[in-house]
Each structure stands twice: as structure tokens, then as C-alpha cells.
Short mmCIF file of C-alpha atoms in Angstrom, two decimals:
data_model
loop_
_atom_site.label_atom_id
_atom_site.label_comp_id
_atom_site.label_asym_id
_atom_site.label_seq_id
_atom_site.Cartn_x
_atom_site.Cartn_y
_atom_site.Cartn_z
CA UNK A 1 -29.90 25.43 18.37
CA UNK A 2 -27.91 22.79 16.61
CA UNK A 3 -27.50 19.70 18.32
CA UNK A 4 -23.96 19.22 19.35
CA UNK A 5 -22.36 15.28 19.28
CA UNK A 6 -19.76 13.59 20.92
CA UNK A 7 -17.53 11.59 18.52
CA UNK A 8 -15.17 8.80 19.25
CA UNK A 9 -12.17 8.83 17.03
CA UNK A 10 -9.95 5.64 16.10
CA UNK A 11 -6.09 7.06 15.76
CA UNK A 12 -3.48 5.16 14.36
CA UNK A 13 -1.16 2.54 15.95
CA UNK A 14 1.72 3.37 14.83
CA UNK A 15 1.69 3.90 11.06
CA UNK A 16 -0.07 7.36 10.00
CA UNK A 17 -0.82 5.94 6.73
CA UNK A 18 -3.83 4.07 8.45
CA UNK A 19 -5.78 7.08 9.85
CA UNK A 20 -9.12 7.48 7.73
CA UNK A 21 -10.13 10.68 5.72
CA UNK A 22 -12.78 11.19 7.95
CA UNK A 23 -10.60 11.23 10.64
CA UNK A 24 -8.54 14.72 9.18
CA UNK A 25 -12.18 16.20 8.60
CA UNK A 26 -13.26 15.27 12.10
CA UNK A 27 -9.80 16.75 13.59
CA UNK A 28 -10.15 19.88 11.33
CA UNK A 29 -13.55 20.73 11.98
CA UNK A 30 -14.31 19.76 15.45
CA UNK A 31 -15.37 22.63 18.03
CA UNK A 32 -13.17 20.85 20.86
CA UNK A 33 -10.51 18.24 20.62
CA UNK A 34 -9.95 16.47 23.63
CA UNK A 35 -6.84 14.28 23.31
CA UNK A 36 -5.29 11.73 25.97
CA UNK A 37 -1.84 13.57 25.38
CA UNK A 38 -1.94 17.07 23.43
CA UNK A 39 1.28 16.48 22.14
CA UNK A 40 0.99 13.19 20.66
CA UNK A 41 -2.02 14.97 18.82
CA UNK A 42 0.31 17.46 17.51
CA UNK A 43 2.27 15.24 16.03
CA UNK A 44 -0.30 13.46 14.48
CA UNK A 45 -2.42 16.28 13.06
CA UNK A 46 1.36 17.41 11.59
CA UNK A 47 1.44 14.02 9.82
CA UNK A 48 -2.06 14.47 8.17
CA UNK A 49 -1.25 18.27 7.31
CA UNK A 50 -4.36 19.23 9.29
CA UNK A 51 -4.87 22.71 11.22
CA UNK A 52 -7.50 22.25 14.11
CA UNK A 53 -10.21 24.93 14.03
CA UNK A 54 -11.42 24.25 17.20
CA UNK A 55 -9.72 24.36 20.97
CA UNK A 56 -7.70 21.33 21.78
CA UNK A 57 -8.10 19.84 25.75
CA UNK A 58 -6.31 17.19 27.71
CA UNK A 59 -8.28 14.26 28.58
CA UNK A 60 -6.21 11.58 30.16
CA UNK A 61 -7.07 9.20 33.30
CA UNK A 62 -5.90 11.57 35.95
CA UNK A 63 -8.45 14.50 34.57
CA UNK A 64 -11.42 12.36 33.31
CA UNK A 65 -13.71 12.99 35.89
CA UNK A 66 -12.97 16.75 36.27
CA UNK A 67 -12.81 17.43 32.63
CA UNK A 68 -16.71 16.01 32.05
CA UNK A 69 -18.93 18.45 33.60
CA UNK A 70 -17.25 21.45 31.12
CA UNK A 71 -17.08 18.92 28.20
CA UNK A 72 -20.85 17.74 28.40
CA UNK A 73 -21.70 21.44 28.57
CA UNK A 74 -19.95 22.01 25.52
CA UNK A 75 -22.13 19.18 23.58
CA UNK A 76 -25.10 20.48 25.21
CA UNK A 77 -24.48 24.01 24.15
CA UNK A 78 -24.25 22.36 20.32
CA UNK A 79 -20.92 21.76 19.53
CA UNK A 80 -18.57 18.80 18.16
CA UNK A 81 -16.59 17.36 20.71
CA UNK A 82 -13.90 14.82 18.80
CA UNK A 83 -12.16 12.27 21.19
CA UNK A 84 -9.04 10.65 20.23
CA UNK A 85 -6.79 8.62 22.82
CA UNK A 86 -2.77 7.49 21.74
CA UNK A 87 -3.69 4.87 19.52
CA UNK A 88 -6.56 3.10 18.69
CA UNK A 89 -10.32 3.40 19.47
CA UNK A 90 -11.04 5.33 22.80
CA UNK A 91 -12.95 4.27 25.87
CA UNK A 92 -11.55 0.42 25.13
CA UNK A 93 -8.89 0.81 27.86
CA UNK A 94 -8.13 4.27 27.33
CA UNK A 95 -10.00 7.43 28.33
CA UNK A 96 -13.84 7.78 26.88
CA UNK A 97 -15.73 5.79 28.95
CA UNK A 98 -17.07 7.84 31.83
CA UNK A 99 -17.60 10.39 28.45
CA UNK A 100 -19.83 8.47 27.19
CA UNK A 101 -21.73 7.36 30.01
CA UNK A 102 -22.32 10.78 30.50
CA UNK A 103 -23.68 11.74 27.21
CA UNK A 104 -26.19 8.71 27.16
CA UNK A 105 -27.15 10.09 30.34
CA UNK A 106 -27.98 13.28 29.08
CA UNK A 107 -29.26 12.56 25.81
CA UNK A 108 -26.64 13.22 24.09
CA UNK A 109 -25.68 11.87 20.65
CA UNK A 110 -22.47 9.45 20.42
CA UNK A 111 -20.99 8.64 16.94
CA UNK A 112 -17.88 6.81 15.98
CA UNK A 113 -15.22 7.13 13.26
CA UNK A 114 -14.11 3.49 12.85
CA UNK A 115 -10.49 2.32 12.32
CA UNK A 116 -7.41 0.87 13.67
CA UNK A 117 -7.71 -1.43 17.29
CA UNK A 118 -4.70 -3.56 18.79
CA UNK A 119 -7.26 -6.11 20.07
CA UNK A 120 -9.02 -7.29 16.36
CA UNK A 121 -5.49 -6.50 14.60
CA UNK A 122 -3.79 -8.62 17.59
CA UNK A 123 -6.56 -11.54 17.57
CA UNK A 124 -6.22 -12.12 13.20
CA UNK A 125 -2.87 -12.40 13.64
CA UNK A 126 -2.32 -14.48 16.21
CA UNK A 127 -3.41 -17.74 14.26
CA UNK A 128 -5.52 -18.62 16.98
CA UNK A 129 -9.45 -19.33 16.49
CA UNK A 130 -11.06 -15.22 16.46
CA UNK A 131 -14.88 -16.82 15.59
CA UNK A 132 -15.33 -16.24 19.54
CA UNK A 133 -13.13 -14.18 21.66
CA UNK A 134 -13.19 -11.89 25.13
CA UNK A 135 -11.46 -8.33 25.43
CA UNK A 136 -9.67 -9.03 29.22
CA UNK A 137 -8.33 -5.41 29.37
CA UNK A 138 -4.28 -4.96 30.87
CA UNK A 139 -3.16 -7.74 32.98
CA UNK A 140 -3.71 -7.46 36.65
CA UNK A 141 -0.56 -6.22 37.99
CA UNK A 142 -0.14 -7.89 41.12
CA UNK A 143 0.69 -11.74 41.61
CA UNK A 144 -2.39 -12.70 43.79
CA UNK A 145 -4.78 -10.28 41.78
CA UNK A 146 -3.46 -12.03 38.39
CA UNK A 147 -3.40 -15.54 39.44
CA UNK A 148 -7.32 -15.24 40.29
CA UNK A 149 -7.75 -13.66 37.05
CA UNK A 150 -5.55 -16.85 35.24
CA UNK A 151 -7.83 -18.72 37.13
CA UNK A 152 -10.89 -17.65 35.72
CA UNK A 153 -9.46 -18.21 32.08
CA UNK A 154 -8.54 -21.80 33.02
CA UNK A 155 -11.72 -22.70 31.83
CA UNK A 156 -12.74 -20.08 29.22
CA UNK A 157 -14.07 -21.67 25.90
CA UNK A 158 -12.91 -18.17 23.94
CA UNK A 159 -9.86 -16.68 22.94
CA UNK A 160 -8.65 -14.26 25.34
CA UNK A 161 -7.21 -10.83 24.03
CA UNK A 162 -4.87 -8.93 26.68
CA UNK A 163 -3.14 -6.21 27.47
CA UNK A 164 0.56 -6.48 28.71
CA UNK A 165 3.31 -4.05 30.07
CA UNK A 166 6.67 -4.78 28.43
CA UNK A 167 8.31 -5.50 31.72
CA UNK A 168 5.65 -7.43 33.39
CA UNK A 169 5.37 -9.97 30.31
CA UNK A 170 7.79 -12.65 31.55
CA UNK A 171 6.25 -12.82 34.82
CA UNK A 172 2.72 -13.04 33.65
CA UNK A 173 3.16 -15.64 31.13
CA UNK A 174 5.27 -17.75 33.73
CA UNK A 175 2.61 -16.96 35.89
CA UNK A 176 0.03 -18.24 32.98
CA UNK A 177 1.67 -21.38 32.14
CA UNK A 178 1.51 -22.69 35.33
CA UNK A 179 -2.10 -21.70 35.74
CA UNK A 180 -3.45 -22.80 32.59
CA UNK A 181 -0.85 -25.47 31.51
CA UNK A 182 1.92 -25.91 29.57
CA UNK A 183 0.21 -26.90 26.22
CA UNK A 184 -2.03 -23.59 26.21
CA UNK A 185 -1.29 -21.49 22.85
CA UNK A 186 -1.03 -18.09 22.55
CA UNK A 187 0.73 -14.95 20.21
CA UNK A 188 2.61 -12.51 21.83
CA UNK A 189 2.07 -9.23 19.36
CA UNK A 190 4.79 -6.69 19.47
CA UNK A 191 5.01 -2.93 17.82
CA UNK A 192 1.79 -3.33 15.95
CA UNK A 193 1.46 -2.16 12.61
CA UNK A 194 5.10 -0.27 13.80
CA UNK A 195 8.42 -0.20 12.21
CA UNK A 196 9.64 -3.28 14.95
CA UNK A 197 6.30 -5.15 14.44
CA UNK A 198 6.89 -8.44 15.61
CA UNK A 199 4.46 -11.65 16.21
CA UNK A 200 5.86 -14.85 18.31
CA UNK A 201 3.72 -17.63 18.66
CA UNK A 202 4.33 -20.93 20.27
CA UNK A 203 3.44 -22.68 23.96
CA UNK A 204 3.50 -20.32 27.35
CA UNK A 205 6.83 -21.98 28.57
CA UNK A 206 8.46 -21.21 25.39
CA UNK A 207 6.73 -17.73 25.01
CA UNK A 208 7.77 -16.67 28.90
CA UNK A 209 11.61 -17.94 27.59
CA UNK A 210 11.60 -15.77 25.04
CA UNK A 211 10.05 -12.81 26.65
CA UNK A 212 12.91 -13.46 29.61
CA UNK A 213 15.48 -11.69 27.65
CA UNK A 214 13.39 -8.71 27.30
CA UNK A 215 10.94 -7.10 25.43
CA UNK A 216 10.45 -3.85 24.35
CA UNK A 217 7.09 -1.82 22.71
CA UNK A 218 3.26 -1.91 23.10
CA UNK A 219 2.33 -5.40 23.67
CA UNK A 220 -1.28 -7.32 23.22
CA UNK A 221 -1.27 -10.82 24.22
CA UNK A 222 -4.05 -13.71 22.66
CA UNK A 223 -4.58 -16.72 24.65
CA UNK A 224 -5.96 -19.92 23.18
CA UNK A 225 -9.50 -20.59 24.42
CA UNK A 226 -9.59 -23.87 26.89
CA UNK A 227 -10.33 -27.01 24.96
CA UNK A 228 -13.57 -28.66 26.32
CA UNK A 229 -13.13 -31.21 29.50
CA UNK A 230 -15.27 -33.56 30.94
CA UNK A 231 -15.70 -33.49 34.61
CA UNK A 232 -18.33 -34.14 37.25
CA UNK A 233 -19.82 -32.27 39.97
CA UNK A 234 -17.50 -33.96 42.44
CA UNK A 235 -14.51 -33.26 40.31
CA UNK A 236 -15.19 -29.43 41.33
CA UNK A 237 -15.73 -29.56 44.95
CA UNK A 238 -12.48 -28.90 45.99
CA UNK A 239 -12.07 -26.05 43.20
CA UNK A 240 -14.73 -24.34 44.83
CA UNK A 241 -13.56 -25.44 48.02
CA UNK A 242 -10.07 -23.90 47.33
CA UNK A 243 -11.58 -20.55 45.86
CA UNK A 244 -13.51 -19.96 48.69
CA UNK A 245 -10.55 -20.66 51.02
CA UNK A 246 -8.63 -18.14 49.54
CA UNK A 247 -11.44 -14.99 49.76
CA UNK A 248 -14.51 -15.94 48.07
CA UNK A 249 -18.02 -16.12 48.57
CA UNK A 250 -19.32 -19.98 48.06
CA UNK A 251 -22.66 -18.69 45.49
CA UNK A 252 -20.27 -16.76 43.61
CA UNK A 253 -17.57 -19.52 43.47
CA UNK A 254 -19.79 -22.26 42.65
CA UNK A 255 -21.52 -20.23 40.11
CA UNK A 256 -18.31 -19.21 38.54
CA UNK A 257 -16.90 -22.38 38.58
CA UNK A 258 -20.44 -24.20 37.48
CA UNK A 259 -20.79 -21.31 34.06
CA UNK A 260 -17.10 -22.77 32.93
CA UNK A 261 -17.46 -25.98 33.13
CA UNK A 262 -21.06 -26.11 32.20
CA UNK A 263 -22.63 -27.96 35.21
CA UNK A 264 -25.44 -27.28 37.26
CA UNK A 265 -24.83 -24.71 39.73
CA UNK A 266 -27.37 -25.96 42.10
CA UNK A 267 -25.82 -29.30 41.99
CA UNK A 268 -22.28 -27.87 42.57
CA UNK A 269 -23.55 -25.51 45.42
CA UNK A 270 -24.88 -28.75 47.15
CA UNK A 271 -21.99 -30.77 46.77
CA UNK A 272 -19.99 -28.52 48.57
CA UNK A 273 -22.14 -27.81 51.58
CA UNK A 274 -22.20 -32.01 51.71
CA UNK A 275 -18.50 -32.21 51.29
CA UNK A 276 -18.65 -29.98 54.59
CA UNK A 277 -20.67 -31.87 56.44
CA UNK A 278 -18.88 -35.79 55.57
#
């Protein structure tokens, strides 16, 4: 029997002049297709002149789960299963990964047709330092949810690439300047690779001014990495202190806190049980 393969397919961002040759074969040839909108696959196999041989499923968030038991018997039974999300490489923030999970489970061969991604596209042009970076997904959406999450970047060494909804931007880089400080960089990218493909760069104040009037499209935001500060043990009581006022366990706040700032976390776990008992 031959051995059937799942294969991850990078789509286009916007312009369908970036979609790989291998990319029509894979869509032409494939057994199944299963697509995070059918229609948006219609459109772009029309671009690339290609006919699909094979039968064409949905695979978005809301069918994941129930889609993978038919799916992973279609590998199993030896045929090419092609996933391709709306833009860009699947599973990173779109559909793919409980897919894949599954097929490493069961033995299962993954592959991957390489090609266009909003987070390395987004990160070499924001002007910001890419030699070390971290992929932090979409924004949290609400307020107390994200300003724990700007927390945790108020420290972070690396460029931080993001996710952002068009309407939420203001509000999280408002929310992000106050957080992290008015002098933190970042590049808000707009429309990539798009007709309305637009780059700002500056300071968070002046970046949540601008986005205040309103922004339109699909939007990744880079964040400068935190430049290195010099603190104590003592400095971060009351940062642990606060974080575990607000929710959090005291080993996971002190070792959080201890891993960004690069102090010892036993040291840091002690000072705060002796700041309790002075």
C-alpha cells in the first residue's frame, strides 16, 4: 500500500504571484484538499489556472476536531492530504495543529511546502533587531488577560512578533505603552505584500495616535526586545509581590520574574517569603 502524507502548504498573503510551483502541483495532485475556507481556495486555484483532482474539505477552527478522525484515515489508507489555511503557513495560528499532532501520533509522515509567513515578512521589515525573536500569537483580547501578557514582555530580551485585530490595535498599543514604556519601538505592518501594504514605525504613544484614527487590513505587530537593566533581588520583591496579588502562584511568579531579569530564583523566592514576615 503506498504510504499516504500529510502536507502543510504555505498560500499567499495577498499577492498570487508569490505562491511556489510546487504549490500548483501539490493543489493539482493532492487526493484531499482541506482548506480553512473552500472559497478562498477557489479563488486561488483560479489564479494559478489549476483544476484539483482530488476532493476539496473545510477545515477551519469550528470543525478541526471533528474533521481529524476521517482525515487521518484518509492518510492512513495512503493518500495525499494537502493543507492550506487563508494565507500563510498553516498550524502557526491558523488551523493544522491538532492535524499534525495527530499524524505524529500515528506515524504518519508530515512534509511542508515552504513559502510566504506574515511573522518573518513582518519581523525584516520592521527595522527592528530579527537575530532573536518570539512568535506571541494574536493579542489577548481582553484588558486584564492582555495587560498580564504586556507584562510578561516588559522584560523580554527578543523581539516580539504579534498578531493584531484592526479594531483592537489602538487599545492594545495604548495598553502597551503604558506597560512597557513610552520609549519601546515597534512596526505596525499593514496589508502585507497587498495592494495597501503599509509599514509605520516609530514609539508606542505615537504608533497608538496613529492607529486612533483607524486602521483597516491584516495587521502583524513587532515589538522591540527590552534593553538589558540592572536590578537586584530586592528591586523585584514587590513585582512578585504585586503578581501574586493579582492571581498568581508565588513559584511561578518568582520564577517568571527571576528567568527575565536573570536572577536567582531561589534568591527571589526567599526574599519574598522575608518581605512577608518584616
Amino acid at each position: 500500500m503506498t504510504e499516504g502524507r500529510l502536507v502543510l502548504a504555505a498560500t499567499p498573503l495577498g499577492d498570487v504571484r508569490d505562491a511556489s510551483p510546487r504549490l500548483s502541483e501539490a493543489l493539482a495532485t493532492a487526493d484531499v484538499i482541506a482548506a480553512e475556507d473552500t472559497r478562498r481556495l477557489r479563488s486561488l486555484t483560479a489564479a494559478l489556472d489549476v483544476s484539483p483532482a482530488g476532493r476539496v474539505v473545510s477545515f477551519y477552527e469550528d470543525v478541526e476536531t471533528a474533521r481529524l478522525p476521517k482525515l487521518l484515515e484518509s492518510l492512513q489508507s495512503g493518500e495525499t492530504v494537502v493543507l492550506v489555511t487563508d494565507a500563510g503557513m498553516p498550524s502557526v495560528s491558523d488551523p493544522g495543529f491538532r492535524l499534525v499532532a495527530a499524524c505524529v501520533e500515528a506515524d504518519v509522515p508530515v512534509t511542508c511546502l515552504p513559502g510566504p509567513s506574515a511573522v518573518t515578512t513582518a519581523l525584516a521589515l520592521s527595522g527592528l533587531p530579527c537575530d532573536r525573536f518570539c512568535f506571541e500569537g494574536f493579542a489577548p483580547r481582553k484588558p486584564g488577560e492582555r495587560a498580564k501578557w504586556l507584562n510578561s514582555l516588559k522584560d523580554e530580551p527578543r523581539t516580539a512578533v504579534f498578531f493584531e485585530s484592526p479594531h483592537r490595535l489602538a487599545s492594545t498599543l495604548a495598553d502597551a505603552a503604558e506597560v512597557l514604556g513610552s520609549d519601546r519601538r515597534a512596526a505596525v505592518c499593514r496589508e502585507l505584500t497587498k495592494t495597501y501594504e503599509e509599514v509605520k514605525r516609530g514609539n508606542l504613544p505615537d504608533l497608538a495616535a496613529w492607529a486612533a484614527d483607524g486602521v483597516k487590513g491584516e495587521i502583524t505587530v513587532v515589538l522591540s526586545g527590552a534593553s538589558p537593566r540592572s536590578v537586584s533581588v530586592e528591586d523585584l520583591v514587590s513585582e512578585v509581590s504585586s503578581r501574586v496579588a493579582a492571581g498568581e502562584r508565588l513559584k511561578s511568579a518568582a520564577a517568571e520574574v527571576a528567568e527575565a531579569t536573570g536572577v536567582s530564583k531561589k534568591e527571589l523566592y526567599d526574599a519574598v517569603l522575608a518581605s512577608r514576615k518584616s
